CSV table of C-alpha atoms and ligand atoms in Angstrom, one decimal:
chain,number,residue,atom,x,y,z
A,1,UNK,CA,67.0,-76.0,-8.5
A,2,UNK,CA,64.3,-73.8,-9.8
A,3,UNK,CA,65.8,-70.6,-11.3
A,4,UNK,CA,63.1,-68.6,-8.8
A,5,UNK,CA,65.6,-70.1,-5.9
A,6,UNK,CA,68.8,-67.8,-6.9
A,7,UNK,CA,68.3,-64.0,-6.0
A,8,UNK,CA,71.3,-63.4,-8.9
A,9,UNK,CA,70.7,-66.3,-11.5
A,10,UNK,CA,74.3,-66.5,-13.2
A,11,UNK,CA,72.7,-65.5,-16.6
A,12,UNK,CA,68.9,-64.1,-17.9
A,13,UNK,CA,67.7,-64.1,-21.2
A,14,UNK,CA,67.2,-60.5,-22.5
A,15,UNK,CA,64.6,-60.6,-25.7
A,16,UNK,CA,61.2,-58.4,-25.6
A,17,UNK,CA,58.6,-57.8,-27.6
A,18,UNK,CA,60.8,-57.1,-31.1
A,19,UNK,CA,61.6,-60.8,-30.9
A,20,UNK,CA,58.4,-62.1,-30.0
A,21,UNK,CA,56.9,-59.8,-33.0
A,22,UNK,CA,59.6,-61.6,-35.4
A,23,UNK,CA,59.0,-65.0,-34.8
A,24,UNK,CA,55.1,-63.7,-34.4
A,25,UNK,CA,55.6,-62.9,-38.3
A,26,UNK,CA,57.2,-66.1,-39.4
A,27,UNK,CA,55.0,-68.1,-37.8
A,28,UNK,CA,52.5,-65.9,-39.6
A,29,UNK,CA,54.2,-66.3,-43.4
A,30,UNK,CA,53.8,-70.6,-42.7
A,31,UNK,CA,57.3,-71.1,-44.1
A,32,UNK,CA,59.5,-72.6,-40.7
A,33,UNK,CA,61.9,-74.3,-42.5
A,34,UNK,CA,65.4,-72.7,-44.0
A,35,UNK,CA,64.5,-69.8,-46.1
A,36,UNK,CA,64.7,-66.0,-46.4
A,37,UNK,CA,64.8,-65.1,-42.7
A,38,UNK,CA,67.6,-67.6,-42.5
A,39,UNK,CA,69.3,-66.0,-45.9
A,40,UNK,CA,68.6,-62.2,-44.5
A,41,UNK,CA,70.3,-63.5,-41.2
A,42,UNK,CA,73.7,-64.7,-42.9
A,43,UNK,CA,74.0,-61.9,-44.6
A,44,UNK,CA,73.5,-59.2,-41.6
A,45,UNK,CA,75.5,-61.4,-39.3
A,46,UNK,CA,78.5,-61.7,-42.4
A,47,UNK,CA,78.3,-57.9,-43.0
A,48,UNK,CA,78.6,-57.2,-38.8
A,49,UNK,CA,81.7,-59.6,-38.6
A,50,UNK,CA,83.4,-57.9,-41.7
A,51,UNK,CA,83.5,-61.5,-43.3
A,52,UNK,CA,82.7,-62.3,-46.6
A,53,UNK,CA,80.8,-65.3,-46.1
A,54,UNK,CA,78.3,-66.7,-43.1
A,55,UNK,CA,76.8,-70.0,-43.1
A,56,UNK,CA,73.9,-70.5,-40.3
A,57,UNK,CA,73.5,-74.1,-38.7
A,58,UNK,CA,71.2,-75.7,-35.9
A,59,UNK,CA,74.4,-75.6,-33.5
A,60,UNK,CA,78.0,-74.6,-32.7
A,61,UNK,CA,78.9,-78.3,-32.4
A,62,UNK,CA,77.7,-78.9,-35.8
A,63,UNK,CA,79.5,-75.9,-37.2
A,64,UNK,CA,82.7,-77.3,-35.4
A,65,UNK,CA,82.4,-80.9,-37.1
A,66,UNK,CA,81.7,-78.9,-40.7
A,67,UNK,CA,84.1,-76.9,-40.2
A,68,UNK,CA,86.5,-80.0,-39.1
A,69,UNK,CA,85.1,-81.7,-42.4
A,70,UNK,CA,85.7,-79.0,-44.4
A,71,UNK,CA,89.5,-78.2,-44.2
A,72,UNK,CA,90.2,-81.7,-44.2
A,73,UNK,CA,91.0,-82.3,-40.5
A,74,UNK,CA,89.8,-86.2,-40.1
A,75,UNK,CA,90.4,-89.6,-40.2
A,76,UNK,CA,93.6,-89.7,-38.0
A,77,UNK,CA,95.0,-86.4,-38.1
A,78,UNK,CA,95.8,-84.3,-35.1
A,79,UNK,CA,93.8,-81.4,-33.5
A,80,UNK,CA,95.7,-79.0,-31.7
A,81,UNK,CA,93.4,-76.8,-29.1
A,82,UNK,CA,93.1,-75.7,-26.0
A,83,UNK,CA,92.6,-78.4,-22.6
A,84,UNK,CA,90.6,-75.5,-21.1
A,85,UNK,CA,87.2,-75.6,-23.4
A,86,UNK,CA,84.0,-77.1,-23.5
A,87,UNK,CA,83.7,-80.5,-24.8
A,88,UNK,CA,82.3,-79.5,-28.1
A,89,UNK,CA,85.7,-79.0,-30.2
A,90,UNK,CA,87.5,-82.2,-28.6
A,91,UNK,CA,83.8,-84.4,-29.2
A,92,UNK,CA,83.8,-83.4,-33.0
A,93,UNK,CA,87.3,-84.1,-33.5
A,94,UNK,CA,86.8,-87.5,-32.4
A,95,UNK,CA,83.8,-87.6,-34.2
A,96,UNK,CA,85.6,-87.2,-37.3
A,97,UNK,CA,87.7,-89.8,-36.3
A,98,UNK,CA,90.8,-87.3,-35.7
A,99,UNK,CA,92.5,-87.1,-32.7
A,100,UNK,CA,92.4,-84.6,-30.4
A,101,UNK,CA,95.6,-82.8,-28.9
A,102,UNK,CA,95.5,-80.7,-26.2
A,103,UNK,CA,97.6,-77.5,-25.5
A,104,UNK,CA,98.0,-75.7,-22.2
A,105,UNK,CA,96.7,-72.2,-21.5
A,106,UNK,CA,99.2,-68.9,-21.2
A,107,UNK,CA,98.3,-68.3,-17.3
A,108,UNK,CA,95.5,-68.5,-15.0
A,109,UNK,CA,94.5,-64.5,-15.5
A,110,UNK,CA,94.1,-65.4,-19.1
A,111,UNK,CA,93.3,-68.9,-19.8
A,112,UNK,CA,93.6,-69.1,-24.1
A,113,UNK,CA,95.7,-71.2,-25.7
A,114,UNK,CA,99.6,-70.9,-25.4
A,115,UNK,CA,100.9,-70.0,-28.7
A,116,UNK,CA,104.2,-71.6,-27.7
A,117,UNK,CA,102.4,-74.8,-27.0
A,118,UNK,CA,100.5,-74.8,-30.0
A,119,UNK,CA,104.5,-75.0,-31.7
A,120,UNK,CA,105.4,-77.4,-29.5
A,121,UNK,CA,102.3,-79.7,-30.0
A,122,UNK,CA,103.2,-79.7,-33.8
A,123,UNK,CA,104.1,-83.2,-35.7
A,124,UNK,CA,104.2,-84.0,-39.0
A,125,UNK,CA,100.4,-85.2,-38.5
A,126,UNK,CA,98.9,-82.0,-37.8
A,127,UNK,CA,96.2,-80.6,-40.1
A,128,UNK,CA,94.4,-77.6,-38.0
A,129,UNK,CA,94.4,-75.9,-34.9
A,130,UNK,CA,91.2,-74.9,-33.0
A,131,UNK,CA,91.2,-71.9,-30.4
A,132,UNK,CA,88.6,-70.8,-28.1
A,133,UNK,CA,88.9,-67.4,-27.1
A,134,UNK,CA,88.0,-67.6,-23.4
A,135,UNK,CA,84.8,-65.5,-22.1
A,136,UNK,CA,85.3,-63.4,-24.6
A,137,UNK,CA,89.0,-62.0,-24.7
A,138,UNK,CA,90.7,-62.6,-28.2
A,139,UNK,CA,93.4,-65.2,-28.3
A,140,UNK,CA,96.8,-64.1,-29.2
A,141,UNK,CA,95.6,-64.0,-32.8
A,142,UNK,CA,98.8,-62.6,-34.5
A,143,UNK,CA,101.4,-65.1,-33.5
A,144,UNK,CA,98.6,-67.6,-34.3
A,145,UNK,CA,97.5,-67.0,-37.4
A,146,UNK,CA,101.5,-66.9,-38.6
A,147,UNK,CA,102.5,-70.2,-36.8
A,148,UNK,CA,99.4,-72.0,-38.7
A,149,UNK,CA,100.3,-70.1,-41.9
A,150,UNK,CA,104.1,-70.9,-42.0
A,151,UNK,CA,103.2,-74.8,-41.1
A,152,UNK,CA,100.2,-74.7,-43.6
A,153,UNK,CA,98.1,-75.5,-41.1
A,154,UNK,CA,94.4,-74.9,-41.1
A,155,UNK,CA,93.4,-72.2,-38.1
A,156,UNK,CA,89.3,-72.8,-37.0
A,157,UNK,CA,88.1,-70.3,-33.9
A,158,UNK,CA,85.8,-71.2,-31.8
A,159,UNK,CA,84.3,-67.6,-30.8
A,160,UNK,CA,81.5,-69.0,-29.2
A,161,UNK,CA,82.0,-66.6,-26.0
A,162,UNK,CA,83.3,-64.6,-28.0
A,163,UNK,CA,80.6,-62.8,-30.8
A,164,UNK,CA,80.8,-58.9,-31.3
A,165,UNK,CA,84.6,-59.0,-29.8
A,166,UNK,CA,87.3,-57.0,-32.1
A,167,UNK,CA,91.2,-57.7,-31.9
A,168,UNK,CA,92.6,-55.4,-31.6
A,169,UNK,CA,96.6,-55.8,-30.9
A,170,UNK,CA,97.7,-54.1,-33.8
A,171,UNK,CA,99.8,-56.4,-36.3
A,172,UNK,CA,99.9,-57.0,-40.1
A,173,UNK,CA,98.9,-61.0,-39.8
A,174,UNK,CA,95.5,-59.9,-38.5
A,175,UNK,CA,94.4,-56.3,-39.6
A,176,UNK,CA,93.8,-53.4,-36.5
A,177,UNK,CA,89.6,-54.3,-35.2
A,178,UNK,CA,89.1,-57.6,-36.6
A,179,UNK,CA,86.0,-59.5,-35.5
A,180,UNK,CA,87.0,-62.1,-33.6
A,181,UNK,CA,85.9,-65.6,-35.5
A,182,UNK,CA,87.2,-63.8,-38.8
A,183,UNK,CA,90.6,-63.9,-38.2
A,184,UNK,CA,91.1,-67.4,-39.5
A,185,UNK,CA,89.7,-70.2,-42.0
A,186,UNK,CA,86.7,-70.1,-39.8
A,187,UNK,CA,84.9,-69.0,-37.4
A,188,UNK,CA,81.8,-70.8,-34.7
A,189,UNK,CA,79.3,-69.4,-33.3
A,190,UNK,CA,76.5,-70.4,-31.0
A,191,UNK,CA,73.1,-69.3,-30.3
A,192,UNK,CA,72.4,-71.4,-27.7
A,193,UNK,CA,70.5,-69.9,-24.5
A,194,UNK,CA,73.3,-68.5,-22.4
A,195,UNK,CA,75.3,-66.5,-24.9
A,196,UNK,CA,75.7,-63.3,-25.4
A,197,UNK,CA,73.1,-63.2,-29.2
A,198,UNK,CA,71.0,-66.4,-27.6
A,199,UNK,CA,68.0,-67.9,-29.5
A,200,UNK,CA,67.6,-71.3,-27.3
A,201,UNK,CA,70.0,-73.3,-30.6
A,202,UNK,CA,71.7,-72.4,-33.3
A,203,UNK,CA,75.1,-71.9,-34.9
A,204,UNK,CA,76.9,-69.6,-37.5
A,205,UNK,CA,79.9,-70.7,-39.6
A,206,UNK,CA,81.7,-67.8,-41.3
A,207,UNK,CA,85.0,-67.5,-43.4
A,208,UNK,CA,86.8,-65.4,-45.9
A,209,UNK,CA,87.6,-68.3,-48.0
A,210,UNK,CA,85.3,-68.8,-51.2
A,211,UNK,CA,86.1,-72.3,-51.3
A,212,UNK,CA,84.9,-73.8,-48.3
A,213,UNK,CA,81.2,-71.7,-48.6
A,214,UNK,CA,79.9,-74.6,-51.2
A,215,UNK,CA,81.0,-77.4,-49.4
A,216,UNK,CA,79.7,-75.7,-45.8
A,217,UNK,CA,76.4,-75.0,-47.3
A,218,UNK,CA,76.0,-78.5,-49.1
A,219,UNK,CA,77.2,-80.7,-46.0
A,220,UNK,CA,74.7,-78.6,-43.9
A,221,UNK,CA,72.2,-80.5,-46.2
A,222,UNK,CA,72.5,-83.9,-47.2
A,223,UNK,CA,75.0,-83.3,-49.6
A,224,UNK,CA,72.4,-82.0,-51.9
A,225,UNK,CA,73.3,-80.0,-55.0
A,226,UNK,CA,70.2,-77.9,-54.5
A,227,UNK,CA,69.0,-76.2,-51.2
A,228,UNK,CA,65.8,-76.3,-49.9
A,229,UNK,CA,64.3,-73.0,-50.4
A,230,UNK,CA,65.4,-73.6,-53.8
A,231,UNK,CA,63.6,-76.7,-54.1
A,232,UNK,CA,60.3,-75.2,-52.4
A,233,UNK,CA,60.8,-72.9,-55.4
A,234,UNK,CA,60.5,-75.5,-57.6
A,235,UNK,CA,63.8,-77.2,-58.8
A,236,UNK,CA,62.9,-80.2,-60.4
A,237,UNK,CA,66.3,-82.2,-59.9
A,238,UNK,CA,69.0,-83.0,-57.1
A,239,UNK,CA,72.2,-84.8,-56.6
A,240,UNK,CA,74.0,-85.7,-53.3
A,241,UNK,CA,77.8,-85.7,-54.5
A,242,UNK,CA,79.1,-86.1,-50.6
A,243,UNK,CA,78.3,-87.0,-47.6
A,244,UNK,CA,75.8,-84.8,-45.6
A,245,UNK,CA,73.9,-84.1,-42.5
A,246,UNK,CA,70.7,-82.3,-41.5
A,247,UNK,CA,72.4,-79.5,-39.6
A,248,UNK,CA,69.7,-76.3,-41.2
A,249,UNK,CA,68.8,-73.3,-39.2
A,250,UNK,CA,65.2,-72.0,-39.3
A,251,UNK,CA,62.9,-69.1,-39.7
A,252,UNK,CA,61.9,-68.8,-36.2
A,253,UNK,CA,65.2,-68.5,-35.0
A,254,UNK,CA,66.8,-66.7,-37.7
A,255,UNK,CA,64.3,-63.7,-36.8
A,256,UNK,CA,65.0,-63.8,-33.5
A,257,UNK,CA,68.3,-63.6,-34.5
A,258,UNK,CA,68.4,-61.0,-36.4
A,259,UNK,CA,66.7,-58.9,-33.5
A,260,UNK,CA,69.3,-60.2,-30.9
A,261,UNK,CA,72.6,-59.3,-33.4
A,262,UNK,CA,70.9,-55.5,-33.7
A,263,UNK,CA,70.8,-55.4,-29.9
A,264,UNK,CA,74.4,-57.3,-29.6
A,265,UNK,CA,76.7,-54.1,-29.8
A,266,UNK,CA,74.9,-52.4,-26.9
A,267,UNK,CA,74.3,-55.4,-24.6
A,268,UNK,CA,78.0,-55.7,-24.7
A,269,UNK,CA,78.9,-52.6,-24.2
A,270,UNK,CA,76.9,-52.8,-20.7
A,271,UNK,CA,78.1,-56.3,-19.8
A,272,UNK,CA,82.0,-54.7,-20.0
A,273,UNK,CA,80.5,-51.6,-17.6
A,274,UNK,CA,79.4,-54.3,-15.2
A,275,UNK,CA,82.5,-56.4,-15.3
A,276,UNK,CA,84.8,-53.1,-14.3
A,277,UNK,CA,82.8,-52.9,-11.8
A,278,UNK,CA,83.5,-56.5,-10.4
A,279,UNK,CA,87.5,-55.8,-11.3
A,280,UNK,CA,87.3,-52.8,-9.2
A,281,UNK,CA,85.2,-54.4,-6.4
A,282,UNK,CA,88.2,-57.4,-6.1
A,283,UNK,CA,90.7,-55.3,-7.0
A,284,UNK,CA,91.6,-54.9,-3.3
A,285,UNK,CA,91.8,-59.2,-2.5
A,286,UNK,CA,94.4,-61.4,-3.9
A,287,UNK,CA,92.5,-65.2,-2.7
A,288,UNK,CA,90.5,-65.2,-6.4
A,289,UNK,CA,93.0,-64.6,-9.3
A,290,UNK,CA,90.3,-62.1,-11.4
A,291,UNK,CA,90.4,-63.8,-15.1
A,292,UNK,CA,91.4,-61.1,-17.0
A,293,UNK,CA,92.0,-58.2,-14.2
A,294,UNK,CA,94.3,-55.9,-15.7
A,295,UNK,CA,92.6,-56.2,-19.9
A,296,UNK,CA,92.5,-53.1,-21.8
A,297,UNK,CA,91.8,-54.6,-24.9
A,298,UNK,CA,88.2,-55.5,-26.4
A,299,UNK,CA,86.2,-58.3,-25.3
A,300,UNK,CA,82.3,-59.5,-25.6
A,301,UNK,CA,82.6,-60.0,-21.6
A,302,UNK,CA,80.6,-63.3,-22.0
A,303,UNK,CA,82.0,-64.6,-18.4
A,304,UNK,CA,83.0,-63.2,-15.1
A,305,UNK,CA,85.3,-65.8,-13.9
A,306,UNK,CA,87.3,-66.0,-10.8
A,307,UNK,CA,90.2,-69.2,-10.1
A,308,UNK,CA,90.4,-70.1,-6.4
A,309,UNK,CA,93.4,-72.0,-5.6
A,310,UNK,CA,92.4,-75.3,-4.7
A,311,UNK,CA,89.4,-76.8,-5.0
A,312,UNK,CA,88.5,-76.8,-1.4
A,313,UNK,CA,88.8,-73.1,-1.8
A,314,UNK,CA,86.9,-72.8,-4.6
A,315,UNK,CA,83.8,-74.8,-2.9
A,316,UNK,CA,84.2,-72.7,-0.2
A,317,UNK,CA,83.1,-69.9,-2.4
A,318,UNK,CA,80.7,-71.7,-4.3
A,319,UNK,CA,78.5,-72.5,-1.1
A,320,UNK,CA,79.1,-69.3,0.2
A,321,UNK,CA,77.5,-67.3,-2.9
A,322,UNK,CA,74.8,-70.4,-2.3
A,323,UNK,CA,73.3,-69.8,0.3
A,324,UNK,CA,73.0,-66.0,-0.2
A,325,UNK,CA,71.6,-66.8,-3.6
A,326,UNK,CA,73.8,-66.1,-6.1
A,327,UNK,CA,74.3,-68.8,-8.6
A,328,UNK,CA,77.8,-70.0,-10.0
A,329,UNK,CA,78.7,-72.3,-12.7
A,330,UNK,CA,82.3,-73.8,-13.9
A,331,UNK,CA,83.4,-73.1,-17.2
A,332,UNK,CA,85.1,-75.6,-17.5
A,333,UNK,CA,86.5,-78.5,-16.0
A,334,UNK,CA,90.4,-79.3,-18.0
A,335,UNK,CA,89.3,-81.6,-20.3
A,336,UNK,CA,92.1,-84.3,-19.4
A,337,UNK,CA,90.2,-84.3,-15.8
A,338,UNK,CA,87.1,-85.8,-17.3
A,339,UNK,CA,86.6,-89.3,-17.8
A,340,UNK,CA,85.8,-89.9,-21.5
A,341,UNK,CA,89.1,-88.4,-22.2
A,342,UNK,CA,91.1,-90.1,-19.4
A,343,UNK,CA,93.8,-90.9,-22.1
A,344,UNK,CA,95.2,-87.5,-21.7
A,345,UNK,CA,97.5,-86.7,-18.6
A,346,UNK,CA,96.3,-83.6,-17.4
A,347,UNK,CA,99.7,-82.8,-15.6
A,348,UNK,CA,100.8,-82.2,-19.4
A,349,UNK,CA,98.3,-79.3,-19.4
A,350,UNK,CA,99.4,-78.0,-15.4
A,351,UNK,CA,97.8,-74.6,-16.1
A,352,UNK,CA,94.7,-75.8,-17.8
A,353,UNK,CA,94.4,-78.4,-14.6
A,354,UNK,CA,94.9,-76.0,-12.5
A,355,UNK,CA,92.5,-73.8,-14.0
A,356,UNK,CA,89.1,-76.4,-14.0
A,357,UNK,CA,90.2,-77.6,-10.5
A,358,UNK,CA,89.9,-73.8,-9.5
A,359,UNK,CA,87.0,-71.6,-11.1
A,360,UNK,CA,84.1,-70.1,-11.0
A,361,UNK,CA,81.7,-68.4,-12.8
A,362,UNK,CA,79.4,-66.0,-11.2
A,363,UNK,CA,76.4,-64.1,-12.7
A,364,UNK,CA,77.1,-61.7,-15.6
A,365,UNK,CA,74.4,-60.4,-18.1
A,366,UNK,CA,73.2,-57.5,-19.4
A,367,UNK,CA,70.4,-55.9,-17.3
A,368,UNK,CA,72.4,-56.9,-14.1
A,369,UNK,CA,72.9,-53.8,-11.8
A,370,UNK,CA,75.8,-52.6,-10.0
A,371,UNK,CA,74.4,-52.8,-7.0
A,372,UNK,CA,74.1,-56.7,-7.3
A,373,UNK,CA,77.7,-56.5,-8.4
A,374,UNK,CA,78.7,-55.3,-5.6
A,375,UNK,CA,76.8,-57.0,-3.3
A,376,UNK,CA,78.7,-60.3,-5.1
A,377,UNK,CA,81.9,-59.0,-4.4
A,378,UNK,CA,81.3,-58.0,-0.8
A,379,UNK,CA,80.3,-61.6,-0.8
A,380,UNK,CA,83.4,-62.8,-2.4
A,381,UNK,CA,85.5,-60.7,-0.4
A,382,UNK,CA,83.9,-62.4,2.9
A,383,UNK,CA,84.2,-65.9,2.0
A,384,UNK,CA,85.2,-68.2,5.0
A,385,UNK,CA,88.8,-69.2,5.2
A,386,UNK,CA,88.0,-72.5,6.3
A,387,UNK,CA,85.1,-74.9,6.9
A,388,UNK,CA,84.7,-75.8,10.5
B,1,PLP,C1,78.4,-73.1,-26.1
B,1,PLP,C2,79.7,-73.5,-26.6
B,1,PLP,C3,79.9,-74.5,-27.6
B,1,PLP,C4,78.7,-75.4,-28.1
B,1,PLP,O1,77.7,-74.6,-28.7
B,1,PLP,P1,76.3,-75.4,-29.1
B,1,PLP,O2,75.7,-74.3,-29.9
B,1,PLP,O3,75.6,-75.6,-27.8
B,1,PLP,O4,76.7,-76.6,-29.8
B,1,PLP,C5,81.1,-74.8,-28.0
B,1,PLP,N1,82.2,-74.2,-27.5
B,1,PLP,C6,82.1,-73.2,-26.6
B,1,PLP,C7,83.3,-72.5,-26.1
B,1,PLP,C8,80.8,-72.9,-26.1
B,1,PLP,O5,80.8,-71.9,-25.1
């Protein structure tokens, strides 16, 4: 479907002609590769997160599978995290050969990861815990945090809906406006073309924790002992004392990057204004559950989701917002209903099932109007009953 066939495409990438100057630069200076715009990019991106340390890659996934790498979560061990999330975190975990084990949601309304699951999921086996914090809204971070530090178990987020987002329930585990991805070992991010700081790929690890910022950086590349801007400076020796992978960032991107992370705090700000305005536009049906309705906290408001309650009902909608133009998407399926991980029940995860079988996601981005909003939720509000 060509994106000139949807009236409301679900999302629109929002750069102009700061970002297009940027890259115009780099492309300019003749250096693509990893280097100073890449360097200059960690270090705005760490200083906006409040982290200490932030380690750019070519992709979330990759950050996920170095991060896996990195606290030791492989080769057997168990992966607690969320059935409801994209396939990224369950794919690296079985790509370093650990084994993934999924946890159910708390409730439809807000679908992250159950802390009381995550207890119950524990064994003996356990080595870390991924959480995703669900189109944007923090995770129960607190109780979290101390479950994984009282079982010394390592605690990766993946915040990649979730970038600019502060928790904000105040308790002494996690301090009073934390960024969310620094409120554990580490922290994801992506970059990829339909989040909220988009570049077309890329990644950002970031973490508190001194030790792991060697390793990151040196299985990003090759397991080399020297870095390439360093070497295009002129180091005359190398060693590769691990294993490694070409997972770099580069210049392009980075200043692109750097452009979209100065616009990030006000392109959020007006993605929340738009999504009050769908919670008040289906505030007055009860068909949809509204994911996150009645949310005071703060949140990047990187999806508008709604959860019909079958699937027939939920295709009802889809078609109906299709044929008026409006373009939905299903973040996600459960991942025990897909087939590469068929070895899971999914009935173990009945809210997370329940969940995939009934969303959808309809447009949400930044230069949106109300108008349209409205106009979606007249058109939600009117969706046939039953197919005849
Ligand atoms: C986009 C996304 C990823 C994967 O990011 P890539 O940069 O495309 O590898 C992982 N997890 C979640 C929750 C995402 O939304």
């Amino acid at each position: 479907m060509p994106s000139s066939y949807w009236k409301i495409p679900l999302f629109d990438l929002d750069y102009d002609d700061e970002e297009i100057q940027a890259a115009t630069v780099v492309l300019k200076s003749k250096w693509l590769s990893m280097g100073p715009q890449v360097e200059a990019f960690e270090l705005e991106f760490a200083k906006a997160m409040g982290v200490r340390h932030a380690i750019a890659v070519s992709n979330a996934s990759s950050a996920l599978y170095l991060s896996l790498l990195a606290v030791g979560a492989r080769d057997g061990a168990e992966v607690i995290q969320p059935a409801m999330n994209f396939v990224a975190a369950a794919n690296m975990t079985r790509a370093v050969r650990a084994i993934p084990v999924f946890a159910d949601i708390l409730s439809l309304e807000k679908p992250t990861i159950s802390p009381e699951e995550i207890r119950r999921k524990i064994t003996p086996n356990t080595k870390a815990v991924i959480v995703m914090h669900y189109g944007g809204y923090p995770c129960r971070m607190a109780e979290i945090v101390e479950i994984c530090k009282e079982q010394r178990i390592a605690l990766i987020e993946d915040a990649c809906h979730a970038i600019g987002a502060r928790y904000l329930d105040s308790e002494k585990k996690v301090p009073h406006g934390s960024y969310v991805g620094g409120c554990s070992d580490i922290g994801c991010f992506s970059f990829y073309s339909n989040k909220n700081l988009a570049v077309g790929e890329g990644g950002m690890i970031v973490t508190d924790r001194d030790d792991l910022v060697e390793p990151l950086r040196r299985m990003r590349c090759h397991g080399m002992t020297q870095f390439v801007w360093d070497r295009h400076a002129g180091a005359d020796y190398y060693d590769i004392v691990s294993e490694g992978f070409n997972f770099r960032f580069d210049e392009v991107r980075a200043a692109m990057g750097r452009i979209q992370l100065r616009k990030l705090a006000e392109k959020n700000k007006k993605r929340g204004e738009l999504t009050r305005r769908y919670r008040e536009g289906l505030s007055h049906q009860d068909r949809f559950t509204v994911v996150y309705q009645n949310y005071s906290g703060d949140s990047s408001y990187h999806l508008m989701s709604l959860v019909a309650a079958s699937i027939e009902d939920r295709m009802r909608l889809v078609r109906h917002l299709k044929e008026a133009g409006v373009q939905t998407t299903l973040h996600y399926p459960c991942l025990s209903d897909l087939t590469s991980f068929k070895d899971h029940d999914s009935n173990l995860t009945p809210v997370s099932r329940d969940f995939g079988r009934g969303v959808v996601v309809v447009p949400l981005f930044p230069a949106m109007t109300f108008e349209q909003v409205d106009w979606i939720c007249d058109l939600i509000c009117s969706t046939p009953r039953s197919t005849l």
